[in-house]
Amino acid sequence: MTPTTAPAPTAFRLRIVLLSALMILANVSGNFSLSLGVKAAGSGSHFPLLNYLGQPALVLGVALLISALLVRLALLSAAEMSLILPLNAGFGYILTTVAGVVGLKETVHSVNNVGLALVVFGVILIGLSAQSRRTPGAGR
Amino acid sequence: MRWILLGIVVATNVASDGLQAREMKRHGEISDFRAGALKRTFFGLAVRPGLALSILCMALSFFAFIRLLQISPLTFAVPATAVTYIGDAVFARCVLRENLDLRRWAGIFFIAAGVVLIGR
């Protein structure tokens, strides 16, 4: 039997789950850090870029977002685009909303809650569609 | 003007996502995550024109989105860009020949609809 580059289905799924979690965390924390950095930099200078560069939170945010992009490339090399992008975006919206409500004490209106419920339902549906396919090379 | 900008945001976003997906499929799955292997992969990917073009599209999309935010309210800009998810799905089906079943289409539409409501 010739060696194959396709890993076993279980390892394949575990890797995708781990990379997805890493990407979502990097993305959400990157955006959060970016937001903190921009607010801390203020707008008092004629050279806002210099202000931004001096903000560790902002630099950290950019570094986290670049990391998220690199992890996303690794994910796209392993799984279908139509699975990875909406799933990660959906989880990202859910986590960002939770972070806003819990961390920043933001108010969420009922229409936003309905939107969040739709996103959660969409994520579940996409997850179920992925669950029904167990072929290791899905994405080729 | 805002509809033109919205079109640019969505088109460049879909092009960026699609080009990244296509290039990464051509590259093959990244399965070695040791530092040396990752470095080789990174430099190998950096010279791919498709990926460079995808980063350019991403930058264009970002600046078009910033311009869109300047001339229209956030409650229009964020929900409207949810069309990107549908565009990505169409790209995946038509260009990458991915097999999207009914549940996945429905999931994508629900997420797009949810984003529209979250942005309200």
PDB file of C-alpha atoms in Angstrom:
ATOM      1  CA  MET A   1       0.000   0.000   0.000  1.00  0.00           C
ATOM      2  CA  THR A   2       1.444   3.360  -0.985  1.00  0.00           C
ATOM      3  CA  PRO A   3       1.690   6.102   1.632  1.00  0.00           C
ATOM      4  CA  THR A   4      -0.962   8.726   1.393  1.00  0.00           C
ATOM      5  CA  THR A   5      -0.887  12.381   2.396  1.00  0.00           C
ATOM      6  CA  ALA A   6      -4.488  12.240   3.594  1.00  0.00           C
ATOM      7  CA  PRO A   7      -4.561  11.714   7.347  1.00  0.00           C
ATOM      8  CA  ALA A   8      -7.033   9.473   9.141  1.00  0.00           C
ATOM      9  CA  PRO A   9     -10.559  10.944   9.346  1.00  0.00           C
ATOM     10  CA  THR A  10     -10.481  11.372  13.138  1.00  0.00           C
ATOM     11  CA  ALA A  11      -7.098  13.125  13.143  1.00  0.00           C
ATOM     12  CA  PHE A  12      -8.281  15.238  10.219  1.00  0.00           C
ATOM     13  CA  ARG A  13     -11.357  16.422  12.084  1.00  0.00           C
ATOM     14  CA  LEU A  14      -9.477  17.000  15.334  1.00  0.00           C
ATOM     15  CA  ARG A  15      -6.873  19.089  13.541  1.00  0.00           C
ATOM     16  CA  ILE A  16      -9.570  21.168  11.858  1.00  0.00           C
ATOM     17  CA  VAL A  17     -11.387  21.712  15.153  1.00  0.00           C
ATOM     18  CA  LEU A  18      -8.153  22.780  16.881  1.00  0.00           C
ATOM     19  CA  LEU A  19      -7.101  25.082  14.054  1.00  0.00           C
ATOM     20  CA  SER A  20     -10.608  26.577  13.901  1.00  0.00           C
ATOM     21  CA  ALA A  21     -10.560  27.247  17.640  1.00  0.00           C
ATOM     22  CA  LEU A  22      -7.131  28.849  17.323  1.00  0.00           C
ATOM     23  CA  MET A  23      -8.229  31.014  14.413  1.00  0.00           C
ATOM     24  CA  ILE A  24     -11.420  32.187  16.114  1.00  0.00           C
ATOM     25  CA  LEU A  25      -9.565  32.984  19.339  1.00  0.00           C
ATOM     26  CA  ALA A  26      -6.833  34.876  17.465  1.00  0.00           C
ATOM     27  CA  ASN A  27      -9.450  36.772  15.459  1.00  0.00           C
ATOM     28  CA  VAL A  28     -11.697  37.757  18.364  1.00  0.00           C
ATOM     29  CA  SER A  29      -8.818  38.666  20.695  1.00  0.00           C
ATOM     30  CA  GLY A  30      -7.083  40.488  17.820  1.00  0.00           C
ATOM     31  CA  ASN A  31     -10.140  42.631  17.144  1.00  0.00           C
ATOM     32  CA  PHE A  32     -10.617  43.247  20.863  1.00  0.00           C
ATOM     33  CA  SER A  33      -6.972  44.256  21.294  1.00  0.00           C
ATOM     34  CA  LEU A  34      -7.139  46.440  18.183  1.00  0.00           C
ATOM     35  CA  SER A  35     -10.175  48.197  19.570  1.00  0.00           C
ATOM     36  CA  LEU A  36      -8.436  48.820  22.925  1.00  0.00           C
ATOM     37  CA  GLY A  37      -5.331  50.123  21.128  1.00  0.00           C
ATOM     38  CA  VAL A  38      -7.249  52.518  18.878  1.00  0.00           C
ATOM     39  CA  LYS A  39      -9.174  53.908  21.849  1.00  0.00           C
ATOM     40  CA  ALA A  40      -5.970  54.314  23.888  1.00  0.00           C
ATOM     41  CA  ALA A  41      -4.199  56.074  20.994  1.00  0.00           C
ATOM     42  CA  GLY A  42      -6.899  58.738  20.784  1.00  0.00           C
ATOM     43  CA  SER A  43      -7.001  61.279  17.979  1.00  0.00           C
ATOM     44  CA  GLY A  44      -5.063  64.219  19.384  1.00  0.00           C
ATOM     45  CA  SER A  45      -2.063  63.997  17.075  1.00  0.00           C
ATOM     46  CA  HIS A  46      -1.541  65.192  13.507  1.00  0.00           C
ATOM     47  CA  PHE A  47       0.218  61.869  12.926  1.00  0.00           C
ATOM     48  CA  PRO A  48      -2.237  59.237  14.195  1.00  0.00           C
ATOM     49  CA  LEU A  49      -0.127  56.446  12.683  1.00  0.00           C
ATOM     50  CA  LEU A  50       2.739  57.323  15.069  1.00  0.00           C
ATOM     51  CA  ASN A  51       0.284  57.258  17.965  1.00  0.00           C
ATOM     52  CA  TYR A  52      -0.950  53.842  16.847  1.00  0.00           C
ATOM     53  CA  LEU A  53       2.555  52.386  16.548  1.00  0.00           C
ATOM     54  CA  GLY A  54       3.233  53.323  20.153  1.00  0.00           C
ATOM     55  CA  GLN A  55       0.272  51.326  21.425  1.00  0.00           C
ATOM     56  CA  PRO A  56       1.237  47.792  22.530  1.00  0.00           C
ATOM     57  CA  ALA A  57      -2.420  46.678  22.436  1.00  0.00           C
ATOM     58  CA  LEU A  58      -2.719  47.779  18.839  1.00  0.00           C
ATOM     59  CA  VAL A  59       0.536  46.108  17.784  1.00  0.00           C
ATOM     60  CA  LEU A  60      -0.590  42.946  19.590  1.00  0.00           C
ATOM     61  CA  GLY A  61      -3.953  43.155  17.812  1.00  0.00           C
ATOM     62  CA  VAL A  62      -2.302  43.367  14.395  1.00  0.00           C
ATOM     63  CA  ALA A  63       0.021  40.454  15.267  1.00  0.00           C
ATOM     64  CA  LEU A  64      -2.972  38.356  16.373  1.00  0.00           C
ATOM     65  CA  LEU A  65      -4.901  39.158  13.195  1.00  0.00           C
ATOM     66  CA  ILE A  66      -1.895  38.194  11.039  1.00  0.00           C
ATOM     67  CA  SER A  67      -1.672  34.927  13.021  1.00  0.00           C
ATOM     68  CA  ALA A  68      -5.380  34.357  12.395  1.00  0.00           C
ATOM     69  CA  LEU A  69      -4.816  34.826   8.659  1.00  0.00           C
ATOM     70  CA  LEU A  70      -1.981  32.273   8.644  1.00  0.00           C
ATOM     71  CA  VAL A  71      -4.065  29.734  10.571  1.00  0.00           C
ATOM     72  CA  ARG A  72      -6.926  30.363   8.143  1.00  0.00           C
ATOM     73  CA  LEU A  73      -4.608  29.500   5.232  1.00  0.00           C
ATOM     74  CA  ALA A  74      -3.685  26.234   6.974  1.00  0.00           C
ATOM     75  CA  LEU A  75      -7.392  25.522   7.477  1.00  0.00           C
ATOM     76  CA  LEU A  76      -8.222  26.233   3.845  1.00  0.00           C
ATOM     77  CA  SER A  77      -5.519  23.781   2.813  1.00  0.00           C
ATOM     78  CA  ALA A  78      -7.283  21.040   4.777  1.00  0.00           C
ATOM     79  CA  ALA A  79     -11.021  21.583   4.440  1.00  0.00           C
ATOM     80  CA  GLU A  80     -13.702  23.000   2.220  1.00  0.00           C
ATOM     81  CA  MET A  81     -14.022  26.758   1.911  1.00  0.00           C
ATOM     82  CA  SER A  82     -17.832  26.520   2.129  1.00  0.00           C
ATOM     83  CA  LEU A  83     -17.442  24.810   5.509  1.00  0.00           C
ATOM     84  CA  ILE A  84     -14.583  26.724   7.116  1.00  0.00           C
ATOM     85  CA  LEU A  85     -15.452  30.339   6.315  1.00  0.00           C
ATOM     86  CA  PRO A  86     -19.123  30.465   7.416  1.00  0.00           C
ATOM     87  CA  LEU A  87     -18.470  28.267  10.471  1.00  0.00           C
ATOM     88  CA  ASN A  88     -15.623  30.443  11.699  1.00  0.00           C
ATOM     89  CA  ALA A  89     -17.500  33.646  10.911  1.00  0.00           C
ATOM     90  CA  GLY A  90     -20.544  32.355  12.785  1.00  0.00           C
ATOM     91  CA  PHE A  91     -18.556  31.369  15.868  1.00  0.00           C
ATOM     92  CA  GLY A  92     -16.702  34.683  15.634  1.00  0.00           C
ATOM     93  CA  TYR A  93     -19.988  36.638  15.750  1.00  0.00           C
ATOM     94  CA  ILE A  94     -21.221  34.586  18.701  1.00  0.00           C
ATOM     95  CA  LEU A  95     -17.991  35.040  20.701  1.00  0.00           C
ATOM     96  CA  THR A  96     -17.730  38.741  19.847  1.00  0.00           C
ATOM     97  CA  THR A  97     -21.295  39.319  21.035  1.00  0.00           C
ATOM     98  CA  VAL A  98     -20.646  37.369  24.244  1.00  0.00           C
ATOM     99  CA  ALA A  99     -17.397  39.328  24.798  1.00  0.00           C
ATOM    100  CA  GLY A 100     -19.255  42.606  24.221  1.00  0.00           C
ATOM    101  CA  VAL A 101     -22.028  41.728  26.665  1.00  0.00           C
ATOM    102  CA  VAL A 102     -19.876  40.118  29.360  1.00  0.00           C
ATOM    103  CA  GLY A 103     -16.617  42.050  29.028  1.00  0.00           C
ATOM    104  CA  LEU A 104     -17.752  45.487  27.915  1.00  0.00           C
ATOM    105  CA  LYS A 105     -21.268  45.454  29.429  1.00  0.00           C
ATOM    106  CA  GLU A 106     -22.814  46.337  26.069  1.00  0.00           C
ATOM    107  CA  THR A 107     -26.571  46.185  25.599  1.00  0.00           C
ATOM    108  CA  VAL A 108     -27.969  43.747  23.042  1.00  0.00           C
ATOM    109  CA  HIS A 109     -31.437  44.493  21.650  1.00  0.00           C
ATOM    110  CA  SER A 110     -34.027  41.834  20.967  1.00  0.00           C
ATOM    111  CA  VAL A 111     -33.547  42.070  17.189  1.00  0.00           C
ATOM    112  CA  ASN A 112     -29.811  41.406  17.717  1.00  0.00           C
ATOM    113  CA  ASN A 113     -30.695  38.384  19.840  1.00  0.00           C
ATOM    114  CA  VAL A 114     -32.845  37.026  17.010  1.00  0.00           C
ATOM    115  CA  GLY A 115     -29.893  37.585  14.655  1.00  0.00           C
ATOM    116  CA  LEU A 116     -27.574  35.759  17.019  1.00  0.00           C
ATOM    117  CA  ALA A 117     -30.031  32.862  17.251  1.00  0.00           C
ATOM    118  CA  LEU A 118     -30.107  32.651  13.434  1.00  0.00           C
ATOM    119  CA  VAL A 119     -26.290  32.597  13.349  1.00  0.00           C
ATOM    120  CA  VAL A 120     -26.215  29.825  15.977  1.00  0.00           C
ATOM    121  CA  PHE A 121     -28.786  27.834  13.980  1.00  0.00           C
ATOM    122  CA  GLY A 122     -26.783  28.359  10.782  1.00  0.00           C
ATOM    123  CA  VAL A 123     -23.587  27.197  12.476  1.00  0.00           C
ATOM    124  CA  ILE A 124     -25.372  24.060  13.738  1.00  0.00           C
ATOM    125  CA  LEU A 125     -26.711  23.304  10.250  1.00  0.00           C
ATOM    126  CA  ILE A 126     -23.264  23.669   8.673  1.00  0.00           C
ATOM    127  CA  GLY A 127     -21.781  21.549  11.446  1.00  0.00           C
ATOM    128  CA  LEU A 128     -24.360  18.851  10.738  1.00  0.00           C
ATOM    129  CA  SER A 129     -23.600  18.961   7.011  1.00  0.00           C
ATOM    130  CA  ALA A 130     -19.897  18.442   7.813  1.00  0.00           C
ATOM    131  CA  GLN A 131     -20.727  15.633  10.237  1.00  0.00           C
ATOM    132  CA  SER A 132     -22.557  13.731   7.512  1.00  0.00           C
ATOM    133  CA  ARG A 133     -19.387  13.619   5.372  1.00  0.00           C
ATOM    134  CA  ARG A 134     -16.583  11.571   6.788  1.00  0.00           C
ATOM    135  CA  THR A 135     -14.338  11.349   3.773  1.00  0.00           C
ATOM    136  CA  PRO A 136     -10.766  12.328   4.655  1.00  0.00           C
ATOM    137  CA  GLY A 137     -10.113  14.234   1.435  1.00  0.00           C
ATOM    138  CA  ALA A 138     -13.166  16.476   1.617  1.00  0.00           C
ATOM    139  CA  GLY A 139     -12.054  19.682   0.010  1.00  0.00           C
ATOM    140  CA  ARG A 140     -10.331  18.214  -2.960  1.00  0.00           C
TER     141      ARG A 140
ATOM    142  CA  MET B   1     -22.049  55.618  -4.537  1.00  0.00           C
ATOM    143  CA  ARG B   2     -22.590  53.407  -1.509  1.00  0.00           C
ATOM    144  CA  TRP B   3     -23.943  50.598  -3.667  1.00  0.00           C
ATOM    145  CA  ILE B   4     -20.840  50.755  -5.861  1.00  0.00           C
ATOM    146  CA  LEU B   5     -18.646  50.632  -2.747  1.00  0.00           C
ATOM    147  CA  LEU B   6     -20.687  47.758  -1.362  1.00  0.00           C
ATOM    148  CA  GLY B   7     -20.210  45.910  -4.663  1.00  0.00           C
ATOM    149  CA  ILE B   8     -16.443  46.497  -4.446  1.00  0.00           C
ATOM    150  CA  VAL B   9     -16.334  45.298  -0.811  1.00  0.00           C
ATOM    151  CA  VAL B  10     -18.254  42.113  -1.581  1.00  0.00           C
ATOM    152  CA  ALA B  11     -16.486  41.333  -4.883  1.00  0.00           C
ATOM    153  CA  THR B  12     -12.983  41.853  -3.485  1.00  0.00           C
ATOM    154  CA  ASN B  13     -13.824  39.905  -0.334  1.00  0.00           C
ATOM    155  CA  VAL B  14     -15.143  36.938  -2.297  1.00  0.00           C
ATOM    156  CA  ALA B  15     -12.160  37.128  -4.678  1.00  0.00           C
ATOM    157  CA  SER B  16      -9.780  37.181  -1.710  1.00  0.00           C
ATOM    158  CA  ASP B  17     -11.437  34.222   0.023  1.00  0.00           C
ATOM    159  CA  GLY B  18     -11.704  32.263  -3.217  1.00  0.00           C
ATOM    160  CA  LEU B  19      -8.114  32.876  -4.281  1.00  0.00           C
ATOM    161  CA  GLN B  20      -6.830  31.850  -0.860  1.00  0.00           C
ATOM    162  CA  ALA B  21      -8.889  28.670  -0.911  1.00  0.00           C
ATOM    163  CA  ARG B  22      -7.818  27.807  -4.466  1.00  0.00           C
ATOM    164  CA  GLU B  23      -4.128  28.412  -3.783  1.00  0.00           C
ATOM    165  CA  MET B  24      -4.195  26.420  -0.541  1.00  0.00           C
ATOM    166  CA  LYS B  25      -5.929  23.502  -2.272  1.00  0.00           C
ATOM    167  CA  ARG B  26      -3.215  23.575  -4.935  1.00  0.00           C
ATOM    168  CA  HIS B  27      -0.542  23.690  -2.253  1.00  0.00           C
ATOM    169  CA  GLY B  28      -1.982  20.684  -0.458  1.00  0.00           C
ATOM    170  CA  GLU B  29      -2.778  20.147   3.170  1.00  0.00           C
ATOM    171  CA  ILE B  30      -0.393  21.622   5.728  1.00  0.00           C
ATOM    172  CA  SER B  31       0.171  18.824   8.196  1.00  0.00           C
ATOM    173  CA  ASP B  32       3.660  19.492   9.565  1.00  0.00           C
ATOM    174  CA  PHE B  33       3.505  22.217  12.206  1.00  0.00           C
ATOM    175  CA  ARG B  34       7.140  22.141  13.328  1.00  0.00           C
ATOM    176  CA  ALA B  35       8.923  25.492  13.163  1.00  0.00           C
ATOM    177  CA  GLY B  36      11.243  24.578  10.284  1.00  0.00           C
ATOM    178  CA  ALA B  37       8.456  23.112   8.167  1.00  0.00           C
ATOM    179  CA  LEU B  38       6.198  26.086   8.838  1.00  0.00           C
ATOM    180  CA  LYS B  39       8.997  28.456   7.796  1.00  0.00           C
ATOM    181  CA  ARG B  40       9.487  26.554   4.519  1.00  0.00           C
ATOM    182  CA  THR B  41       5.716  26.556   3.924  1.00  0.00           C
ATOM    183  CA  PHE B  42       5.482  30.271   4.637  1.00  0.00           C
ATOM    184  CA  PHE B  43       8.230  31.186   2.176  1.00  0.00           C
ATOM    185  CA  GLY B  44       6.810  28.770  -0.373  1.00  0.00           C
ATOM    186  CA  LEU B  45       3.396  30.413  -0.113  1.00  0.00           C
ATOM    187  CA  ALA B  46       4.780  33.947  -0.138  1.00  0.00           C
ATOM    188  CA  VAL B  47       5.874  33.626  -3.779  1.00  0.00           C
ATOM    189  CA  ARG B  48       2.510  32.424  -5.057  1.00  0.00           C
ATOM    190  CA  PRO B  49       0.950  35.141  -7.249  1.00  0.00           C
ATOM    191  CA  GLY B  50      -2.588  33.971  -6.401  1.00  0.00           C
ATOM    192  CA  LEU B  51      -2.003  34.508  -2.699  1.00  0.00           C
ATOM    193  CA  ALA B  52      -0.380  37.893  -3.278  1.00  0.00           C
ATOM    194  CA  LEU B  53      -3.429  38.867  -5.341  1.00  0.00           C
ATOM    195  CA  SER B  54      -5.721  37.651  -2.555  1.00  0.00           C
ATOM    196  CA  ILE B  55      -3.915  39.884  -0.033  1.00  0.00           C
ATOM    197  CA  LEU B  56      -4.279  42.798  -2.467  1.00  0.00           C
ATOM    198  CA  CYS B  57      -8.014  42.069  -2.769  1.00  0.00           C
ATOM    199  CA  MET B  58      -8.232  41.910   1.021  1.00  0.00           C
ATOM    200  CA  ALA B  59      -6.587  45.339   1.314  1.00  0.00           C
ATOM    201  CA  LEU B  60      -8.889  46.782  -1.369  1.00  0.00           C
ATOM    202  CA  SER B  61     -11.882  45.366   0.439  1.00  0.00           C
ATOM    203  CA  PHE B  62     -10.706  46.870   3.733  1.00  0.00           C
ATOM    204  CA  PHE B  63     -10.241  50.365   2.292  1.00  0.00           C
ATOM    205  CA  ALA B  64     -13.528  50.205   0.374  1.00  0.00           C
ATOM    206  CA  PHE B  65     -15.246  49.166   3.609  1.00  0.00           C
ATOM    207  CA  ILE B  66     -13.673  52.084   5.494  1.00  0.00           C
ATOM    208  CA  ARG B  67     -14.914  54.436   2.740  1.00  0.00           C
ATOM    209  CA  LEU B  68     -18.345  52.817   2.923  1.00  0.00           C
ATOM    210  CA  LEU B  69     -18.430  53.450   6.668  1.00  0.00           C
ATOM    211  CA  GLN B  70     -17.613  57.103   6.031  1.00  0.00           C
ATOM    212  CA  ILE B  71     -20.598  57.679   3.769  1.00  0.00           C
ATOM    213  CA  SER B  72     -23.189  55.314   5.220  1.00  0.00           C
ATOM    214  CA  PRO B  73     -24.297  54.204   8.676  1.00  0.00           C
ATOM    215  CA  LEU B  74     -22.879  51.117  10.330  1.00  0.00           C
ATOM    216  CA  THR B  75     -26.396  49.662  10.353  1.00  0.00           C
ATOM    217  CA  PHE B  76     -26.230  49.587   6.558  1.00  0.00           C
ATOM    218  CA  ALA B  77     -22.561  48.679   6.038  1.00  0.00           C
ATOM    219  CA  VAL B  78     -22.230  45.632   8.302  1.00  0.00           C
ATOM    220  CA  PRO B  79     -25.487  43.838   7.399  1.00  0.00           C
ATOM    221  CA  ALA B  80     -25.028  44.524   3.691  1.00  0.00           C
ATOM    222  CA  THR B  81     -21.626  42.877   3.629  1.00  0.00           C
ATOM    223  CA  ALA B  82     -23.254  39.624   4.808  1.00  0.00           C
ATOM    224  CA  VAL B  83     -23.857  39.018   1.086  1.00  0.00           C
ATOM    225  CA  THR B  84     -20.198  37.953   1.079  1.00  0.00           C
ATOM    226  CA  TYR B  85     -21.149  34.601   2.656  1.00  0.00           C
ATOM    227  CA  ILE B  86     -23.512  33.862  -0.214  1.00  0.00           C
ATOM    228  CA  GLY B  87     -20.844  34.975  -2.713  1.00  0.00           C
ATOM    229  CA  ASP B  88     -18.297  32.683  -1.055  1.00  0.00           C
ATOM    230  CA  ALA B  89     -20.704  29.752  -1.282  1.00  0.00           C
ATOM    231  CA  VAL B  90     -21.394  30.424  -4.968  1.00  0.00           C
ATOM    232  CA  PHE B  91     -17.639  30.678  -5.622  1.00  0.00           C
ATOM    233  CA  ALA B  92     -17.010  27.424  -3.748  1.00  0.00           C
ATOM    234  CA  ARG B  93     -19.716  25.662  -5.769  1.00  0.00           C
ATOM    235  CA  CYS B  94     -18.957  27.092  -9.207  1.00  0.00           C
ATOM    236  CA  VAL B  95     -15.188  27.555  -9.199  1.00  0.00           C
ATOM    237  CA  LEU B  96     -13.862  25.112  -6.605  1.00  0.00           C
ATOM    238  CA  ARG B  97     -16.545  22.523  -7.434  1.00  0.00           C
ATOM    239  CA  GLU B  98     -17.302  21.916  -3.772  1.00  0.00           C
ATOM    240  CA  ASN B  99     -20.347  19.837  -3.029  1.00  0.00           C
ATOM    241  CA  LEU B 100     -22.746  21.938  -0.949  1.00  0.00           C
ATOM    242  CA  ASP B 101     -25.739  20.050   0.345  1.00  0.00           C
ATOM    243  CA  LEU B 102     -29.050  21.643   1.289  1.00  0.00           C
ATOM    244  CA  ARG B 103     -28.104  21.908   4.978  1.00  0.00           C
ATOM    245  CA  ARG B 104     -24.948  23.819   4.189  1.00  0.00           C
ATOM    246  CA  TRP B 105     -26.778  26.248   1.872  1.00  0.00           C
ATOM    247  CA  ALA B 106     -29.432  26.740   4.539  1.00  0.00           C
ATOM    248  CA  GLY B 107     -26.754  27.265   7.212  1.00  0.00           C
ATOM    249  CA  ILE B 108     -25.009  29.902   5.100  1.00  0.00           C
ATOM    250  CA  PHE B 109     -28.302  31.735   4.483  1.00  0.00           C
ATOM    251  CA  PHE B 110     -29.152  31.630   8.198  1.00  0.00           C
ATOM    252  CA  ILE B 111     -25.740  33.058   9.119  1.00  0.00           C
ATOM    253  CA  ALA B 112     -26.094  35.818   6.503  1.00  0.00           C
ATOM    254  CA  ALA B 113     -29.605  36.636   7.755  1.00  0.00           C
ATOM    255  CA  GLY B 114     -28.350  36.588  11.344  1.00  0.00           C
ATOM    256  CA  VAL B 115     -25.547  39.017  10.510  1.00  0.00           C
ATOM    257  CA  VAL B 116     -28.111  41.361   8.928  1.00  0.00           C
ATOM    258  CA  LEU B 117     -30.118  41.381  12.174  1.00  0.00           C
ATOM    259  CA  ILE B 118     -27.049  41.648  14.433  1.00  0.00           C
ATOM    260  CA  GLY B 119     -25.980  44.756  12.505  1.00  0.00           C
ATOM    261  CA  ARG B 120     -29.372  46.459  12.986  1.00  0.00           C
TER     262      ARG B 120
END
